[in-house]
PDB file of C-alpha atoms and ligand atoms in Angstrom:
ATOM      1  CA  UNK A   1       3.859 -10.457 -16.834  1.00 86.00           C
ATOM      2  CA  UNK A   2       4.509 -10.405 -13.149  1.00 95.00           C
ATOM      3  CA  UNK A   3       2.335  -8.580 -10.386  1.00 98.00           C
ATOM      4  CA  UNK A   4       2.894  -5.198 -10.284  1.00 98.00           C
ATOM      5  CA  UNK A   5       4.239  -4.192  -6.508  1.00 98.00           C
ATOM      6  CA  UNK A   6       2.863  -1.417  -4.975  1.00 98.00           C
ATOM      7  CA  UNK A   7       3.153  -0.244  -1.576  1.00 98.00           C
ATOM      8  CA  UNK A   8       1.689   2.237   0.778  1.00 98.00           C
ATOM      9  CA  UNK A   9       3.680   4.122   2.848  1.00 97.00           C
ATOM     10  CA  UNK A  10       4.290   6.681   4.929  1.00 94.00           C
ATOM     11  CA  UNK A  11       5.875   6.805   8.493  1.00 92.00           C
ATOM     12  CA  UNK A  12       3.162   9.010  10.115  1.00 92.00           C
ATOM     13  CA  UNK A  13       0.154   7.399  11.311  1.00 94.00           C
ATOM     14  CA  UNK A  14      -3.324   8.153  10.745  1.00 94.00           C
ATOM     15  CA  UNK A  15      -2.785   9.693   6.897  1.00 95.00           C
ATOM     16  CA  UNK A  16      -5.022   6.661   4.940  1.00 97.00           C
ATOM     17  CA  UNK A  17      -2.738   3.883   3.913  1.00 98.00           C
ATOM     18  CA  UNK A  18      -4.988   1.036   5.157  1.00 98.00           C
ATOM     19  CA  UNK A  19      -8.397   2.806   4.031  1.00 98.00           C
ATOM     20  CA  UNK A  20      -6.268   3.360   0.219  1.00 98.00           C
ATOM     21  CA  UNK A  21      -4.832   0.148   0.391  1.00 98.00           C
ATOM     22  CA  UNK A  22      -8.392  -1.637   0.385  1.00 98.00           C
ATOM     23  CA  UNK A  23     -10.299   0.837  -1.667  1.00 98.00           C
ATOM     24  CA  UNK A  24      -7.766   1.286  -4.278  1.00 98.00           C
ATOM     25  CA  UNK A  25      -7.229  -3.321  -4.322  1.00 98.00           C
ATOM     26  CA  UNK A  26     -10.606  -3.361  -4.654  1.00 98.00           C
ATOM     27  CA  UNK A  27     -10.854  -0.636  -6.943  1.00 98.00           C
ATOM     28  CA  UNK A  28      -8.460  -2.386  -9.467  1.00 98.00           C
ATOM     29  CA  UNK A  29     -10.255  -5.731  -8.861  1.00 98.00           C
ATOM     30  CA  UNK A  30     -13.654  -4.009 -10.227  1.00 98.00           C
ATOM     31  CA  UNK A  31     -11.464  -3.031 -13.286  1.00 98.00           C
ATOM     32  CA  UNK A  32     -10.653  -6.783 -13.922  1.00 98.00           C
ATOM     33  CA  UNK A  33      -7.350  -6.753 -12.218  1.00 98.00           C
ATOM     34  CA  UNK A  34      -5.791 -10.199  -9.932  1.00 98.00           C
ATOM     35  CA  UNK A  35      -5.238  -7.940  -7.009  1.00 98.00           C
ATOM     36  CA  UNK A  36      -3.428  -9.494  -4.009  1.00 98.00           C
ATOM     37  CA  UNK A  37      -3.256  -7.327  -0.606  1.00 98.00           C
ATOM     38  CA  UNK A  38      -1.038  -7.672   2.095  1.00 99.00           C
ATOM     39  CA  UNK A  39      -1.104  -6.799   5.945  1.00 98.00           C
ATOM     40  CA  UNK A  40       2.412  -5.758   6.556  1.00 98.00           C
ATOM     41  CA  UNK A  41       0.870  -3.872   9.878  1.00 98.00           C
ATOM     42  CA  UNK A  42       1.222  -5.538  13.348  1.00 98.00           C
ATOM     43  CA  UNK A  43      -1.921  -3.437  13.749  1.00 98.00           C
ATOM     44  CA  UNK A  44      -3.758  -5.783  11.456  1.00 98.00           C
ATOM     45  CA  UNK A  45      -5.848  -2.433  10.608  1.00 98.00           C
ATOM     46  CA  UNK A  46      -6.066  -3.858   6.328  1.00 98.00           C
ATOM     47  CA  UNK A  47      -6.860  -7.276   7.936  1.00 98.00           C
ATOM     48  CA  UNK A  48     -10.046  -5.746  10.473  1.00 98.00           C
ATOM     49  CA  UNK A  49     -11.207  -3.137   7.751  1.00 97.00           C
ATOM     50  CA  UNK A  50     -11.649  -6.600   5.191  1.00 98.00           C
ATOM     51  CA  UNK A  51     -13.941  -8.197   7.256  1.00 97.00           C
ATOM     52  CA  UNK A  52     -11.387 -10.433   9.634  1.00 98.00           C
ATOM     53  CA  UNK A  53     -10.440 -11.008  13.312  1.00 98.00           C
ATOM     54  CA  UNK A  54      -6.997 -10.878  13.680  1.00 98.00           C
ATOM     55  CA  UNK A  55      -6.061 -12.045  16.195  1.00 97.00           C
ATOM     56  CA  UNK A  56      -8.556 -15.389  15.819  1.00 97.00           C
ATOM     57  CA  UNK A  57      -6.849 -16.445  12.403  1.00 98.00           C
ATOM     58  CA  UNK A  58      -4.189 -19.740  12.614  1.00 97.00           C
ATOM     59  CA  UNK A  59      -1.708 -18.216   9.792  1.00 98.00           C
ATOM     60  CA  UNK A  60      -0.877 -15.213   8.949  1.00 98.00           C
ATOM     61  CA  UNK A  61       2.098 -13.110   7.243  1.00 98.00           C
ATOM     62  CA  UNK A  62       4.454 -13.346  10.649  1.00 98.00           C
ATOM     63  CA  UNK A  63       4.211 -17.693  10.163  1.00 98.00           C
ATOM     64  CA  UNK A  64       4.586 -17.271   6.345  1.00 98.00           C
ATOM     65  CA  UNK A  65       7.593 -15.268   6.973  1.00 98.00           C
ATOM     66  CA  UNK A  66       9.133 -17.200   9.879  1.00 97.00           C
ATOM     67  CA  UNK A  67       8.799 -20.132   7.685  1.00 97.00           C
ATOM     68  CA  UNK A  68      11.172 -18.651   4.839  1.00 97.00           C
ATOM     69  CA  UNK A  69      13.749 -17.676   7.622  1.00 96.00           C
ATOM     70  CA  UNK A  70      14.077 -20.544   8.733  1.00 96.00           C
ATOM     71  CA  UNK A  71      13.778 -22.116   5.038  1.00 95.00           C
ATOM     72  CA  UNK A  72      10.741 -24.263   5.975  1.00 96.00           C
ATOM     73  CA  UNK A  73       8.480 -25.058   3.054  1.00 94.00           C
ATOM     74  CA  UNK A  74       5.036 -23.548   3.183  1.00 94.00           C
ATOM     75  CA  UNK A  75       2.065 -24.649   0.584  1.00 95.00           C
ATOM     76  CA  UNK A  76       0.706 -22.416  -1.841  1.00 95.00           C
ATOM     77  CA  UNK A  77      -2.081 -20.577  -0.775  1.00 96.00           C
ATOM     78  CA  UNK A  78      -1.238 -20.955   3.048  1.00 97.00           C
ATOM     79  CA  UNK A  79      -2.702 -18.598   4.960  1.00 97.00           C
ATOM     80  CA  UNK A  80      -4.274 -16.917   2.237  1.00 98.00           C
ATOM     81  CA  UNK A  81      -7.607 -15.302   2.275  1.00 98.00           C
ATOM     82  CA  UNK A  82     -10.480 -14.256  -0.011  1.00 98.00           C
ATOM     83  CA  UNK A  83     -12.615 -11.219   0.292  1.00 98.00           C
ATOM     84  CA  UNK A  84     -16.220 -11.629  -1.589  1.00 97.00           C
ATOM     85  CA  UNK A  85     -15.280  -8.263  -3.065  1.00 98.00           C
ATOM     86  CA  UNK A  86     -12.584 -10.319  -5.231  1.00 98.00           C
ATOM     87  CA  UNK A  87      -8.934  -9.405  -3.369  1.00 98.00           C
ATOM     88  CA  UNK A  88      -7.596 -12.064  -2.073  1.00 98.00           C
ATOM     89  CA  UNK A  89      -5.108 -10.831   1.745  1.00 98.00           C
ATOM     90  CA  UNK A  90      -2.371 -12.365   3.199  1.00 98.00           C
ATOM     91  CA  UNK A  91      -3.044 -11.267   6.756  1.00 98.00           C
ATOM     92  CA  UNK A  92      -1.561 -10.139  10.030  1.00 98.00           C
ATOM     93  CA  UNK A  93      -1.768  -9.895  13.595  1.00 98.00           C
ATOM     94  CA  UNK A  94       0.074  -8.589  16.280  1.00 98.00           C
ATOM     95  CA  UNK A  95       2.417 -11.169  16.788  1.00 97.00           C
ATOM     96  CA  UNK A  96       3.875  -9.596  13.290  1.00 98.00           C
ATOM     97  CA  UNK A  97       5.436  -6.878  16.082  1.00 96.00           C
ATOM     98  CA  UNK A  98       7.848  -9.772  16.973  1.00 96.00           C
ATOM     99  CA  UNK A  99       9.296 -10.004  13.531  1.00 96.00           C
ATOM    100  CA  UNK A 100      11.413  -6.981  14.136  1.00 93.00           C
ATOM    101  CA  UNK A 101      13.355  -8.683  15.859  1.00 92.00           C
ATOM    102  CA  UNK A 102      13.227 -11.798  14.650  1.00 93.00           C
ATOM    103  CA  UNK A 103      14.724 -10.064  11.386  1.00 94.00           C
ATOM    104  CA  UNK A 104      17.684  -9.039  13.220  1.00 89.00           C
ATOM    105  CA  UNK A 105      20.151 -11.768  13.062  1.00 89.00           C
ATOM    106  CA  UNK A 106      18.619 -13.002   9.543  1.00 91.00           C
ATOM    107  CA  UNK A 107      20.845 -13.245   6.475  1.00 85.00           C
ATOM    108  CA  UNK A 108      19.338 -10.941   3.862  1.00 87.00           C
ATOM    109  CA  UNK A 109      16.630  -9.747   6.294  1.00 95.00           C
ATOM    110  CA  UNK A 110      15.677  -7.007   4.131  1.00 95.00           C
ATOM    111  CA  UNK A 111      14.510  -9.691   1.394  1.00 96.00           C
ATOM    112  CA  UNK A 112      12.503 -12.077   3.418  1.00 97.00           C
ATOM    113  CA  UNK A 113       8.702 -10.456   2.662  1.00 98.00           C
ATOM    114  CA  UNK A 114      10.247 -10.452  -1.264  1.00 98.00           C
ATOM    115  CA  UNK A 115      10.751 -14.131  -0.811  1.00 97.00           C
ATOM    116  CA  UNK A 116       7.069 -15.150   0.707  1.00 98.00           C
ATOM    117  CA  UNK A 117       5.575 -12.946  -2.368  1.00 98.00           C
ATOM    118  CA  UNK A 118       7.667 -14.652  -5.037  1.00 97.00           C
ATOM    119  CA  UNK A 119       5.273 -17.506  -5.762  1.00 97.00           C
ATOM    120  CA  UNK A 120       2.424 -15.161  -6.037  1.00 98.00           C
ATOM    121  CA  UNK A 121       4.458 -12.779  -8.515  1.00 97.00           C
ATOM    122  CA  UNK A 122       2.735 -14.711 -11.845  1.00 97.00           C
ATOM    123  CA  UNK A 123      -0.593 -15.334 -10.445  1.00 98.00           C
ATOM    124  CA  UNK A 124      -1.603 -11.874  -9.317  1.00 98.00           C
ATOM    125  CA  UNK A 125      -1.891  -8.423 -11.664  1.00 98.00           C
ATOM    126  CA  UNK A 126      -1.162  -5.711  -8.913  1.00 98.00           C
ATOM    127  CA  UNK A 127       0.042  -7.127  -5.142  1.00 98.00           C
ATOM    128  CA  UNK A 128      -0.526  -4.067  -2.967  1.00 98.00           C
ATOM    129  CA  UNK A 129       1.130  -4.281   0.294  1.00 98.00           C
ATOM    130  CA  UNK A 130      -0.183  -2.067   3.772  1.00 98.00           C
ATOM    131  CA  UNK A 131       2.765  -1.022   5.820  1.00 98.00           C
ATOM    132  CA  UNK A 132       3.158  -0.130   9.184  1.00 97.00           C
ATOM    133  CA  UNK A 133       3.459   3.420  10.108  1.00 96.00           C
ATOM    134  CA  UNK A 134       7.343   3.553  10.806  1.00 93.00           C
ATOM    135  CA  UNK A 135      10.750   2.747   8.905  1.00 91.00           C
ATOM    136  CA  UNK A 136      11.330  -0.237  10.608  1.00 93.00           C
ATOM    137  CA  UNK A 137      12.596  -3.747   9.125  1.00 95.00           C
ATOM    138  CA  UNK A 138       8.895  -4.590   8.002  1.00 96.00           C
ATOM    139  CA  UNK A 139       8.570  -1.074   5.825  1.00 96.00           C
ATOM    140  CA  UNK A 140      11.865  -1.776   4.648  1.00 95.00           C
ATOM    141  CA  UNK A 141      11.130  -5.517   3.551  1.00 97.00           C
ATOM    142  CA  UNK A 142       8.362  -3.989   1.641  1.00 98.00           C
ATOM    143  CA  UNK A 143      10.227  -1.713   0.015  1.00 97.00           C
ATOM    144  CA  UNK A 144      12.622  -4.211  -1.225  1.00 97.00           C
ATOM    145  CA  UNK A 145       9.394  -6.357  -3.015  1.00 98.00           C
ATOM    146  CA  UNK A 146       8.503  -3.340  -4.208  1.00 98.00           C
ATOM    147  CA  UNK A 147       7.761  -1.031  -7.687  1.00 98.00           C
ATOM    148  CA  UNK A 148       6.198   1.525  -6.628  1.00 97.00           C
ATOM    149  CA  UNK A 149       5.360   3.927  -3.700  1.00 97.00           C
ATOM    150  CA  UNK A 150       1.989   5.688  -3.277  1.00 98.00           C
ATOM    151  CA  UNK A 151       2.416   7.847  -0.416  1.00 96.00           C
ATOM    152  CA  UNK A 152      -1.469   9.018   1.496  1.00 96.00           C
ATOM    153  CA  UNK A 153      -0.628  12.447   3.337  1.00 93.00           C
ATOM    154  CA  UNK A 154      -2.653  14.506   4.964  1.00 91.00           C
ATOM    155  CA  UNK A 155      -2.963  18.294   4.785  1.00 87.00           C
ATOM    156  CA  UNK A 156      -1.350  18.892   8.485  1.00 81.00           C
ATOM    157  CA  UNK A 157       1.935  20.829   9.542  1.00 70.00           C
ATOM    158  CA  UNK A 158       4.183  20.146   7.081  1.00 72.00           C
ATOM    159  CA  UNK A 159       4.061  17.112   5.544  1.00 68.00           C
ATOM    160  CA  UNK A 160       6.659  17.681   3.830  1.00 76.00           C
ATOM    161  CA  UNK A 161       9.291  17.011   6.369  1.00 79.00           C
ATOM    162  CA  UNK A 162       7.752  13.508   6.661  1.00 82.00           C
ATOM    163  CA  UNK A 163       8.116  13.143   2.733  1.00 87.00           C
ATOM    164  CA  UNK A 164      12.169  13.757   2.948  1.00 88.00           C
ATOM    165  CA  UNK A 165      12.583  11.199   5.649  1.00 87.00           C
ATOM    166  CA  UNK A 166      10.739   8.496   3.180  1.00 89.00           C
ATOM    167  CA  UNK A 167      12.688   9.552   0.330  1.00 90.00           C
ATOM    168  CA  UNK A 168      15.928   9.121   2.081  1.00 90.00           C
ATOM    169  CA  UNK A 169      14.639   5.437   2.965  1.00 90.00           C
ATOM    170  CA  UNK A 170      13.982   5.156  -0.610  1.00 93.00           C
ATOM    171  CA  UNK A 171      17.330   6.212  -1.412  1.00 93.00           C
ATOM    172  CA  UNK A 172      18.802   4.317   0.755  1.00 92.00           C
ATOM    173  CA  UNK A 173      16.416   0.944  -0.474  1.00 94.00           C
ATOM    174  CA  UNK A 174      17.647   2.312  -3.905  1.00 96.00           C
ATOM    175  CA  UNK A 175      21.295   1.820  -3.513  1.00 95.00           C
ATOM    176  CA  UNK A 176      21.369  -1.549  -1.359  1.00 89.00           C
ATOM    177  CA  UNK A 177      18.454  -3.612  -2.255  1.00 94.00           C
ATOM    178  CA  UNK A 178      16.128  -2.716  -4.976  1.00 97.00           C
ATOM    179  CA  UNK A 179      17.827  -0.435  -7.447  1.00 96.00           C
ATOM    180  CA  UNK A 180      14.283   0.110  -9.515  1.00 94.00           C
ATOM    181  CA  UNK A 181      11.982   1.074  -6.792  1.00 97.00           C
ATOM    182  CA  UNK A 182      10.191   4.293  -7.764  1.00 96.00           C
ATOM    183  CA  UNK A 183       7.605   6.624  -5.881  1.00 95.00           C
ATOM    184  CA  UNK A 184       4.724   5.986  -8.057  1.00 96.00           C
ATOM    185  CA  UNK A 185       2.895   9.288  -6.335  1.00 95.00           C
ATOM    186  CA  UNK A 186       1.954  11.067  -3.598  1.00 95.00           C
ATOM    187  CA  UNK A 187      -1.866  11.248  -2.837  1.00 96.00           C
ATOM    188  CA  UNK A 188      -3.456  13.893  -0.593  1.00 94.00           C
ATOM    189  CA  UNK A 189      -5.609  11.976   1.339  1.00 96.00           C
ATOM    190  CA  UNK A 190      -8.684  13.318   4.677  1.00 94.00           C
ATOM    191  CA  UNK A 191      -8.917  16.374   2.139  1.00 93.00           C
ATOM    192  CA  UNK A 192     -11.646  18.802   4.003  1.00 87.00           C
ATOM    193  CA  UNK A 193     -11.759  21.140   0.464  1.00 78.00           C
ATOM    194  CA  UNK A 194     -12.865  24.181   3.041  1.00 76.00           C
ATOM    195  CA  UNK A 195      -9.491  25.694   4.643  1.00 82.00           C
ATOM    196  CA  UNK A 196      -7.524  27.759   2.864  1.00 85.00           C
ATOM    197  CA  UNK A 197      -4.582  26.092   4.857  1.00 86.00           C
ATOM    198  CA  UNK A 198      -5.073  22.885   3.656  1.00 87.00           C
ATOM    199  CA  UNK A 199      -5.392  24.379  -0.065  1.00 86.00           C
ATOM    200  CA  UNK A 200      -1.508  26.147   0.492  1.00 88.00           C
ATOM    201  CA  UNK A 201      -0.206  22.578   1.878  1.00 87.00           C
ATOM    202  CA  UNK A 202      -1.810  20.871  -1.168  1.00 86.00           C
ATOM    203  CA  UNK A 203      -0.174  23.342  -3.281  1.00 88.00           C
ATOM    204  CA  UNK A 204       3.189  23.755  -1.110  1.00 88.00           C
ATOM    205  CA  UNK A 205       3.942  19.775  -1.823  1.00 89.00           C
ATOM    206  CA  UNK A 206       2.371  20.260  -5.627  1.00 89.00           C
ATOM    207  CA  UNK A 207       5.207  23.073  -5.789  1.00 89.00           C
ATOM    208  CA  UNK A 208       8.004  21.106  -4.005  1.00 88.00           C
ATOM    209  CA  UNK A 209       7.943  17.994  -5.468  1.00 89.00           C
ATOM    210  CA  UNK A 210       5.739  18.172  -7.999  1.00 86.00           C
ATOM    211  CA  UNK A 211       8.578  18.360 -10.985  1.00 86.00           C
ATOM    212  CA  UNK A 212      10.405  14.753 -10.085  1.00 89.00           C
ATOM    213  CA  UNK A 213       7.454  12.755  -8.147  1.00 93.00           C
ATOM    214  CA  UNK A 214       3.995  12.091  -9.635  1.00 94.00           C
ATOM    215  CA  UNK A 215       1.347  13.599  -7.552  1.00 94.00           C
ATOM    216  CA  UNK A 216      -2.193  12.105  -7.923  1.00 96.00           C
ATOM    217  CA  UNK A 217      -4.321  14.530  -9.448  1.00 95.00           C
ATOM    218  CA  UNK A 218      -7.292  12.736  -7.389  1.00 97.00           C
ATOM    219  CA  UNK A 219      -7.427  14.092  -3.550  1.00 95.00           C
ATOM    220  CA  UNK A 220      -9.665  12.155  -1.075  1.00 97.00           C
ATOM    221  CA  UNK A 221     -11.883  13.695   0.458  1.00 96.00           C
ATOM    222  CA  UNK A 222     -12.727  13.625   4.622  1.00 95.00           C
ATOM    223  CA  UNK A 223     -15.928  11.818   5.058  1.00 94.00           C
ATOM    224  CA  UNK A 224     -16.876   9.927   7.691  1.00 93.00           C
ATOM    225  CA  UNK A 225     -18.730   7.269   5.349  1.00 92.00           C
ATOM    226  CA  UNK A 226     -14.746   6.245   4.951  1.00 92.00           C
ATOM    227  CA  UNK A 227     -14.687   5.683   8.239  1.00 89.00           C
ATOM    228  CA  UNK A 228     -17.492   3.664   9.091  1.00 91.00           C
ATOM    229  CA  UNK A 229     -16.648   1.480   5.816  1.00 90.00           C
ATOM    230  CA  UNK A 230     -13.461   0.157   7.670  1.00 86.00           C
ATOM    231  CA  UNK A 231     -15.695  -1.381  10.558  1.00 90.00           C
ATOM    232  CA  UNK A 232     -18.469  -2.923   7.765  1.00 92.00           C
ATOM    233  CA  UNK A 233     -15.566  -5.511   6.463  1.00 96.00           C
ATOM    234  CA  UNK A 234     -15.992  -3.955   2.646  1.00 96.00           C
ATOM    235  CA  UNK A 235     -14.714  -1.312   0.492  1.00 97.00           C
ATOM    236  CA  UNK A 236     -16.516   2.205   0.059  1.00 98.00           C
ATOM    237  CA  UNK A 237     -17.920   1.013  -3.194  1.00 98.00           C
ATOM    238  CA  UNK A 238     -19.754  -1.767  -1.512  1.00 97.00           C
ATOM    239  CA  UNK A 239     -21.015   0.948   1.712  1.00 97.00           C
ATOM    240  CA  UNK A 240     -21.467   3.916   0.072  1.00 97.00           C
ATOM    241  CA  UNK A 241     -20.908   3.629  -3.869  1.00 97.00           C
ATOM    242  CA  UNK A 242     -22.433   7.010  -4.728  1.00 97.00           C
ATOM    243  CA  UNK A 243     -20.580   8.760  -1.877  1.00 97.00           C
ATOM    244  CA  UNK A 244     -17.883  11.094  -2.458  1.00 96.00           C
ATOM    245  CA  UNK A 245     -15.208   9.126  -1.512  1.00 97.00           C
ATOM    246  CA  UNK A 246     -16.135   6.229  -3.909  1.00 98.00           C
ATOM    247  CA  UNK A 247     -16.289   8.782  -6.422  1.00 98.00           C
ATOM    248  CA  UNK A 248     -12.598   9.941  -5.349  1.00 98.00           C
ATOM    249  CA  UNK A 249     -11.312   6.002  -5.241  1.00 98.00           C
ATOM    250  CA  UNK A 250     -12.646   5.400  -8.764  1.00 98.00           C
ATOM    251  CA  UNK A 251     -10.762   8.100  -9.864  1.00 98.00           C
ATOM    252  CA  UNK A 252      -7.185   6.942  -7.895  1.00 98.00           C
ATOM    253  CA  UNK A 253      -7.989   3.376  -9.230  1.00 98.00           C
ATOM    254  CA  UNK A 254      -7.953   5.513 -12.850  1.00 98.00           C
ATOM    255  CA  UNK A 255      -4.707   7.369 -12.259  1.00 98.00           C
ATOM    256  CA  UNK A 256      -3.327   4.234 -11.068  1.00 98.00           C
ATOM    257  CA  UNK A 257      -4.399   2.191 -14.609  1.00 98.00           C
ATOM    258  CA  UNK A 258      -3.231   4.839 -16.547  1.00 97.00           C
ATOM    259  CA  UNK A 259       0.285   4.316 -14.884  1.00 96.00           C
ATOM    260  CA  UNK A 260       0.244   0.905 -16.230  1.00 95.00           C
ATOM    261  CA  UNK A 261      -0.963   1.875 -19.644  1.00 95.00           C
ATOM    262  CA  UNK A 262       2.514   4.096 -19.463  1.00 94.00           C
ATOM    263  CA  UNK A 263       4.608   1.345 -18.123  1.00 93.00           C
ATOM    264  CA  UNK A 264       3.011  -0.971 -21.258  1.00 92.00           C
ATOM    265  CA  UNK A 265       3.946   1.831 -24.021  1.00 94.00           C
ATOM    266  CA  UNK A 266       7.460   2.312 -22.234  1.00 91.00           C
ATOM    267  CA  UNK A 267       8.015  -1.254 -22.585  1.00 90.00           C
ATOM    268  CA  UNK A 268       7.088  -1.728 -26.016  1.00 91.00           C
ATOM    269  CA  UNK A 269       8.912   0.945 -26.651  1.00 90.00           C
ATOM    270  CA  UNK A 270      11.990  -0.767 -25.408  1.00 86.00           C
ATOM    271  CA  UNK A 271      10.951  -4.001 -26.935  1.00 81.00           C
ATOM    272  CA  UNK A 272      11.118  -2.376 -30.681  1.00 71.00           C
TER     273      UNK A 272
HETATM  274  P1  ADP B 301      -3.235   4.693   8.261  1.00 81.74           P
HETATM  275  O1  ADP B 301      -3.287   3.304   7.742  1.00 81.74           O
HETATM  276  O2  ADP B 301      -2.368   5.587   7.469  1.00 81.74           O
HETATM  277  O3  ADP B 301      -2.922   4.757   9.717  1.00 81.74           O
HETATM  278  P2  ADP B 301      -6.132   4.628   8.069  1.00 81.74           P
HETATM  279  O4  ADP B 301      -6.486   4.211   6.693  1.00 81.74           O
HETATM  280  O5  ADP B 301      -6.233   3.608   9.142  1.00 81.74           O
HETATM  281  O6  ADP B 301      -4.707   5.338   8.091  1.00 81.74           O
HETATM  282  O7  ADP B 301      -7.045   5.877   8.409  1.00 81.74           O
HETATM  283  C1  ADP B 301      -6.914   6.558   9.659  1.00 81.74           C
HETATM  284  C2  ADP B 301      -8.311   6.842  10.205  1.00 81.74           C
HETATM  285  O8  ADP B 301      -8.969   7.754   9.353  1.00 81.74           O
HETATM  286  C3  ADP B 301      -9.174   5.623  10.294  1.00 81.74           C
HETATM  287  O9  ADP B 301      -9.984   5.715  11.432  1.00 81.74           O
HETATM  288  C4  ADP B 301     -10.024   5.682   9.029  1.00 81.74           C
HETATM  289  O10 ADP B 301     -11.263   5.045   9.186  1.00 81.74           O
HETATM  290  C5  ADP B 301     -10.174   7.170   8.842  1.00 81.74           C
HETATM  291  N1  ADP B 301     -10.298   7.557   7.437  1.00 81.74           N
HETATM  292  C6  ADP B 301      -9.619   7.065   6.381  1.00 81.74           C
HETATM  293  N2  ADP B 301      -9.966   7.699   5.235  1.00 81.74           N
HETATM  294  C7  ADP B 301     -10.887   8.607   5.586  1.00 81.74           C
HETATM  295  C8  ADP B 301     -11.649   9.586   4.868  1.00 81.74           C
HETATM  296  N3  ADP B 301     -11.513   9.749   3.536  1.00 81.74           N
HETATM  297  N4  ADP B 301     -12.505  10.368   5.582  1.00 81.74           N
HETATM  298  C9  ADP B 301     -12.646  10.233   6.913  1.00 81.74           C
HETATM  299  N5  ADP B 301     -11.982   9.332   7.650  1.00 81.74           N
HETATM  300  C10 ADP B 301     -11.109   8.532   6.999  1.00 81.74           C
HETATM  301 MG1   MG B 302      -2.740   1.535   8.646  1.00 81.74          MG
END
């Protein structure tokens, strides 16, 4: 069975994708799952919050994917890294800002992050893949190599303006390049559980969109134990296990298994 492909999106900065990414890789890790993550952020944020330098390491996504352009062969397991916590990262630097436009004149540029994963499809369980906060060329190349979206927001002005500009991306991603990628759910993420605001946009997105796209039952909670896990170079269950937010990333990492429990019965459905 090959990886499943998730990614974590959203264009707006700031709303949890790196902190999910590595809580959630980890998270399925703990449950016994291969988990691959991948630093598809110039930032390097995933790549920092696991424990790395960025900008000290030799080889990172930008080389692996430079290589396929320009159809050079790269070894298995270049560049790859392996957190103690049992994920393994392909990382990134800055110099993964240049690939915009190295994309540009590319044949197929959409495909060329979908290419670098390919080898790793079989080996890994779940490959879980950190994008940048934009729509650029990178988010779209990870929407291409991807299943499904989990989209962090946060509880401020309304998100949901922000959530039709990603769906018409995934529309869009639909129709040229990747007919089968599906929003796998939106998570409400730097919950504060006090203002009655935050309760009405929480419920305003569980109203709008919460008849055709899965919203995680699971909200995580604003803690600043989240935040000082991403400077500590491990996951929340590691810094803090019996904190709140642990408690709330057990339960994602949950949600998220019972999503492939569904996608097993749906295909043995299919199979009979
Ligand atoms: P994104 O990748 O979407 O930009 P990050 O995961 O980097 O978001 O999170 C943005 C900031 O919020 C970071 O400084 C991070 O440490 C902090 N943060 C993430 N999750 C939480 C949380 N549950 N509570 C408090 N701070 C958080
Ligand atoms: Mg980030």
């Amino acid at each position: 069975m090959d990886a499943h492909v998730i990614s974590l999106a959203n264009q707006k900065g700031g709303t949890a994708k790196t902190t999910t990414c590595a809580n959630l890789g980890i998270g399925l890790a703990q449950a016994g799952r291969k988990v691959l993550l991948v630093d598809a952020d110039a930032q390097g944020s995933l790549t920092l919050s696991l424990g790395w330098e960025p900008d000290e390491l030799p080889i990172t996504l930008y080389d692996l994917m430079i290589k396929a352009i320009q159809d050079r062969p790269v070894t298995h397991g270049e560049g790859m890294l392996h957190h103690e916590e049992g994920v393994d990262l392909l990382p990134a630097n800055i110099e993964l800002a240049g690939m915009e436009m190295s994309l540009v004149s590319v044949m197929y540029h959409e495909t060329i992050l979908k290419q670098v994963l390919e080898p790793y499809k079989h080996e890994y369980d779940y490959i879980l893949i950190d994008c940048a906060p934009s729509l650029g060329m990178m988010t779209i190349n990870a929407l291409a190599a991807t299943d499904g979206i989990v989209v962090p927001t946060i509880p401020q002005h309304l998100p949901t303006k922000g959530i039709e500009k990603l769906l018409e991306s995934v529309h869009q991603v639909r129709r040229g390049i990747n007919p089968s990628l599906k929003i796998e759910g939106i998570l409400m993420t730097l919950m504060d559980g006090r203002t009655v605001y935050e309760r009405e946009i929480s419920e305003m997105i569980r109203k709008a969109y919460g008849g055709k796209i899965n919203i995680f039952g699971t909200e995580i909670p604003r803690s600043v134990r989240a935040a000082e896990t991403s400077a500590e170079g491990k996951s929340i269950f590691a810094y803090a296990p019996r904190s709140k937010v642990a408690e709330a990333y057990r339960q994602l990492t949950k949600e998220v298994l019972a999503l492939e429990k569904q996608r097993e019965e749906h295909r043995a459905e299919i199979g009979r």
